Tab-separated table of C-alpha atoms in Angstrom:
chain	number	residue	atom	x	y	z
A	1	MET	CA	27.520	-1.911	-1.555
A	2	SER	CA	25.436	1.254	-1.727
A	3	ALA	CA	22.215	1.497	-3.664
A	4	LEU	CA	23.753	4.126	-5.936
A	5	ALA	CA	26.563	1.771	-6.829
A	6	VAL	CA	24.052	-0.877	-7.723
A	7	THR	CA	21.652	1.219	-9.760
A	8	GLY	CA	23.941	4.017	-10.934
A	9	SER	CA	20.955	6.380	-10.943
A	10	PRO	CA	19.591	8.895	-8.424
A	11	LEU	CA	16.150	8.013	-9.789
A	12	TRP	CA	16.349	4.906	-7.613
A	13	TYR	CA	16.381	7.113	-4.534
A	14	ALA	CA	13.500	9.198	-5.854
A	15	ALA	CA	11.473	6.070	-6.609
A	16	ARG	CA	12.090	4.559	-3.163
A	17	ALA	CA	11.450	7.842	-1.366
A	18	GLY	CA	8.253	8.430	-3.320
A	19	GLY	CA	7.095	4.864	-2.705
A	20	THR	CA	7.879	5.019	1.008
A	21	LEU	CA	6.044	8.300	1.472
A	22	ALA	CA	3.131	7.038	-0.619
A	23	LEU	CA	2.874	3.956	1.625
A	24	LEU	CA	2.973	6.092	4.769
A	25	LEU	CA	0.290	8.426	3.444
A	26	LEU	CA	-1.842	5.528	2.219
A	27	THR	CA	-1.596	4.041	5.706
A	28	ALA	CA	-2.645	7.371	7.217
A	29	THR	CA	-5.541	7.581	4.742
A	30	VAL	CA	-6.741	4.096	5.638
A	31	VAL	CA	-6.439	4.791	9.365
A	32	LEU	CA	-8.372	8.048	9.044
A	33	GLY	CA	-11.034	6.335	6.963
A	34	ILE	CA	-11.460	3.533	9.500
A	35	VAL	CA	-11.556	5.837	12.527
A	36	ALA	CA	-13.770	8.502	10.944
A	37	GLY	CA	-16.490	6.003	10.124
A	38	GLY	CA	-16.832	4.617	13.656
A	39	ARG	CA	-17.951	5.731	17.081
A	40	GLY	CA	-14.367	6.019	18.211
A	41	ALA	CA	-13.744	9.138	16.123
A	42	PRO	CA	-12.166	11.983	18.137
A	43	ARG	CA	-14.899	14.213	19.557
A	44	ARG	CA	-12.741	17.330	19.482
A	45	ILE	CA	-12.548	17.116	15.697
A	46	GLY	CA	-15.745	17.385	13.683
A	47	ARG	CA	-16.547	14.794	11.040
A	48	PHE	CA	-16.253	17.463	8.350
A	49	GLU	CA	-12.725	18.395	9.450
A	50	LEU	CA	-11.772	14.724	9.762
A	51	GLY	CA	-13.171	14.024	6.310
A	52	LEU	CA	-11.275	16.978	4.876
A	53	LEU	CA	-8.049	15.767	6.462
A	54	HIS	CA	-8.713	12.284	5.066
A	55	ARG	CA	-9.183	13.691	1.568
A	56	ASN	CA	-6.112	15.935	1.677
A	57	VAL	CA	-3.868	13.143	2.957
A	58	ALA	CA	-5.189	10.888	0.198
A	59	LEU	CA	-4.453	13.528	-2.460
A	60	LEU	CA	-0.953	14.082	-1.109
A	61	GLY	CA	-0.379	10.335	-1.129
A	62	SER	CA	-1.542	10.191	-4.743
A	63	ALA	CA	1.041	12.821	-5.666
A	64	PHE	CA	3.859	10.805	-4.108
A	65	LEU	CA	2.490	7.656	-5.740
A	66	ALA	CA	2.715	9.387	-9.115
A	67	LEU	CA	6.299	10.388	-8.290
A	68	HIS	CA	7.084	6.793	-7.355
A	69	VAL	CA	5.652	5.391	-10.584
A	70	VAL	CA	7.237	7.963	-12.894
A	71	THR	CA	10.719	7.746	-11.377
A	72	ALA	CA	10.581	3.942	-11.270
A	73	VAL	CA	9.715	3.799	-14.978
A	74	LEU	CA	12.390	6.352	-15.887
A	75	ASP	CA	15.076	4.565	-13.863
A	76	PRO	CA	17.391	3.010	-16.482
A	77	PHE	CA	18.482	0.211	-14.139
A	78	VAL	CA	15.240	-1.813	-14.270
A	79	ARG	CA	13.801	-0.535	-17.587
A	80	LEU	CA	10.198	-1.215	-16.709
A	81	GLY	CA	8.317	0.590	-19.468
A	82	TRP	CA	5.114	2.589	-19.082
A	83	ALA	CA	2.797	-0.387	-19.623
A	84	VAL	CA	3.940	-1.851	-16.301
A	85	ALA	CA	2.367	1.127	-14.528
A	86	VAL	CA	-1.137	-0.113	-15.393
A	87	VAL	CA	-0.748	-3.759	-16.505
A	88	PRO	CA	-0.078	-6.053	-13.518
A	89	PHE	CA	2.587	-8.781	-13.593
A	90	ALA	CA	3.950	-7.684	-16.981
A	91	ALA	CA	7.392	-6.652	-15.751
A	92	SER	CA	10.513	-8.738	-16.106
A	93	TYR	CA	11.893	-7.287	-12.848
A	94	ARG	CA	10.401	-9.044	-9.796
A	95	PRO	CA	7.112	-9.515	-11.685
A	96	LEU	CA	4.958	-10.824	-8.848
A	97	TRP	CA	5.906	-8.233	-6.238
A	98	LEU	CA	5.959	-5.384	-8.727
A	99	GLY	CA	2.602	-6.605	-10.016
A	100	LEU	CA	1.075	-6.293	-6.555
A	101	GLY	CA	2.040	-2.646	-6.584
A	102	THR	CA	0.472	-2.195	-10.006
A	103	VAL	CA	-2.783	-3.747	-8.794
A	104	ALA	CA	-2.749	-1.446	-5.760
A	105	CYS	CA	-2.093	1.525	-8.036
A	106	ASP	CA	-4.973	0.543	-10.328
A	107	LEU	CA	-7.332	0.225	-7.364
A	108	LEU	CA	-6.341	3.638	-6.053
A	109	LEU	CA	-6.730	5.108	-9.520
A	110	ALA	CA	-10.263	3.721	-9.646
A	111	VAL	CA	-10.957	5.380	-6.291
A	112	LEU	CA	-9.660	8.736	-7.545
A	113	ILE	CA	-11.677	8.589	-10.778
A	114	THR	CA	-14.915	7.603	-9.046
A	115	THR	CA	-14.362	10.287	-6.414
A	116	ALA	CA	-14.205	12.878	-9.192
A	117	LEU	CA	-17.468	11.434	-10.570
A	118	ARG	CA	-19.083	11.009	-7.166
A	119	ARG	CA	-22.151	13.135	-7.908
A	120	ARG	CA	-22.907	11.240	-11.089
A	121	LEU	CA	-22.352	7.792	-9.589
A	122	GLY	CA	-24.305	8.300	-6.389
A	123	VAL	CA	-23.162	7.729	-2.833
A	124	ARG	CA	-23.823	3.979	-2.759
A	125	ARG	CA	-21.789	3.170	-5.868
A	126	TRP	CA	-19.043	5.556	-4.874
A	127	LYS	CA	-18.710	3.965	-1.439
A	128	ALA	CA	-18.507	0.494	-3.005
A	129	VAL	CA	-15.543	1.556	-5.137
A	130	HIS	CA	-14.039	3.704	-2.377
A	131	ARG	CA	-13.573	0.608	-0.216
A	132	LEU	CA	-11.002	-0.610	-2.743
A	133	ALA	CA	-8.496	1.590	-0.925
A	134	TYR	CA	-8.608	-0.875	1.964
A	135	ALA	CA	-7.710	-3.701	-0.423
A	136	ALA	CA	-4.930	-1.632	-1.985
A	137	TRP	CA	-3.164	-1.102	1.339
A	138	PRO	CA	-1.980	-4.696	2.065
A	139	LEU	CA	-1.022	-5.101	-1.589
A	140	ALA	CA	1.109	-1.969	-1.307
A	141	VAL	CA	2.771	-3.265	1.863
A	142	PHE	CA	3.748	-6.599	0.289
A	143	HIS	CA	4.808	-4.815	-2.900
A	144	ALA	CA	7.157	-2.594	-0.914
A	145	ALA	CA	8.570	-5.475	1.108
A	146	GLY	CA	9.010	-7.794	-1.873
A	147	THR	CA	10.339	-5.267	-4.380
A	148	GLY	CA	12.411	-2.948	-2.243
A	149	THR	CA	16.124	-3.632	-2.262
A	150	ASP	CA	16.357	-1.874	1.113
A	151	THR	CA	13.824	-4.092	2.882
A	152	ARG	CA	16.509	-5.563	5.125
A	153	LEU	CA	17.355	-2.193	6.632
A	154	PRO	CA	16.117	-1.897	10.243
A	155	LEU	CA	14.544	1.494	9.557
A	156	GLN	CA	12.530	0.065	6.676
A	157	LEU	CA	11.394	-2.908	8.746
A	158	TRP	CA	10.271	-0.585	11.532
A	159	LEU	CA	8.376	1.441	8.945
A	160	TYR	CA	6.465	-1.638	7.785
A	161	ALA	CA	5.790	-2.613	11.392
A	162	GLY	CA	4.493	0.867	12.175
A	163	CYS	CA	2.154	0.869	9.178
A	164	VAL	CA	0.734	-2.540	10.053
A	165	ALA	CA	0.373	-1.634	13.728
A	166	ALA	CA	-1.420	1.621	12.881
A	167	VAL	CA	-4.003	-0.065	10.662
A	168	ALA	CA	-4.488	-2.989	13.059
A	169	GLY	CA	-4.936	-0.536	15.927
A	170	ALA	CA	-7.491	1.477	13.951
A	171	VAL	CA	-9.446	-1.678	13.137
A	172	GLY	CA	-9.307	-2.737	16.789
A	173	LEU	CA	-10.610	0.661	17.905
A	174	ARG	CA	-13.384	0.571	15.328
A	175	LEU	CA	-14.461	-2.914	16.418
A	176	ALA	CA	-14.249	-2.059	20.110
A	177	THR	CA	-16.535	0.941	19.712
A	178	ALA	CA	-18.877	-0.582	17.127
A	179	GLY	CA	-22.496	-1.132	17.992
A	180	PRO	CA	-24.436	-4.361	17.510
A	181	GLY	CA	-25.074	-5.853	14.096
A	182	ARG	CA	-23.008	-6.641	10.989
A	183	LEU	CA	-21.342	-9.575	12.702
A	184	ALA	CA	-20.011	-11.033	9.453
A	185	GLY	CA	-18.317	-7.778	8.495
A	186	ARG	CA	-16.792	-7.350	11.935
A	187	VAL	CA	-15.424	-10.893	11.942
A	188	THR	CA	-13.965	-10.404	8.470
A	189	ALA	CA	-12.293	-7.160	9.547
A	190	ALA	CA	-10.866	-8.761	12.698
A	191	VAL	CA	-9.508	-11.794	10.843
A	192	THR	CA	-7.980	-9.639	8.122
A	193	ALA	CA	-6.390	-7.249	10.613
A	194	ALA	CA	-4.826	-10.203	12.417
A	195	ALA	CA	-3.790	-12.063	9.252
A	196	VAL	CA	-1.845	-9.243	7.589
A	197	PRO	CA	0.872	-8.846	10.266
A	198	VAL	CA	1.243	-12.618	10.589
A	199	ALA	CA	1.510	-13.090	6.820
A	200	LEU	CA	3.960	-10.199	6.496
A	201	THR	CA	6.161	-11.562	9.299
A	202	VAL	CA	6.267	-15.028	7.729
A	203	PHE	CA	6.928	-13.565	4.309
A	204	LEU	CA	9.793	-11.374	5.493
A	205	ALA	CA	11.385	-14.187	7.488
A	206	ASP	CA	11.274	-16.655	4.600
A	207	GLY	CA	11.721	-14.171	1.788
A	208	PRO	CA	13.471	-10.789	1.695
A	209	LEU	CA	15.448	-11.393	4.896
A	210	GLN	CA	16.948	-14.604	3.532
A	211	PRO	CA	20.012	-14.848	1.265
A	212	GLY	CA	19.271	-15.143	-2.435
A	213	TRP	CA	16.010	-13.210	-2.334
A	214	ALA	CA	16.984	-11.043	-5.313
A	215	HIS	CA	17.192	-14.179	-7.451
A	216	ARG	CA	14.024	-15.781	-6.111
A	217	ALA	CA	12.026	-12.571	-6.423
A	218	ALA	CA	12.606	-12.630	-10.161
A	219	THR	CA	10.644	-15.872	-10.522
A	220	THR	CA	7.571	-17.601	-9.100
A	221	ALA	CA	9.728	-20.187	-7.353
A	222	PHE	CA	9.026	-18.611	-3.973
A	223	LEU	CA	5.314	-19.286	-4.264
A	224	LEU	CA	5.844	-22.729	-5.714
A	225	GLY	CA	8.110	-23.791	-2.884
A	226	GLY	CA	11.318	-23.573	-4.875
A	227	GLY	CA	14.673	-23.791	-3.176
A	228	ARG	CA	16.778	-20.892	-2.119
């Protein structure tokens, strides 16, 4: 059965397209941020140009994120309501997985607001908040995989794999070219970069790729070890 037959609204397509593009651009933003801050940054591109590209990609991603949120709320099939856009885990439709997306959205919103107030906050405080984008990325990936009704499609699975591989590769490059010091931070980055693809693979295999996921996603039974 086609997605249009299920939802009866072209807004579903707009929401999924906006969300997919937002995830791709968020991934590109994270990769650029990781690479630009290390010694492995491309020498042919100046740090100013790389920083400008990073900012523009982030702004474009924010635009598609706004499209994703607005069209998802306006879609009459799920009837989310505007509060769901900022209040995590308040939706009746796949509350956990939709809530992860809301948390990611809130984190990115905090990054945008503090970036606009960067001069008033100071570089140190701004950087502390700016790092929230790295936390928003895995939440966005699991939100997309857990909420999307097209997760089983091979193209969508390859998209998730490409996003995870890109970020893991960027982290690997950053660690490989990093100088001495900050051992704790480097270990944390390495463990996180390795844990995300493993966790996503396990989640997909035992969740969205299994029969009955639509029913289980509507409850917390998946996390509590409920049956399928």
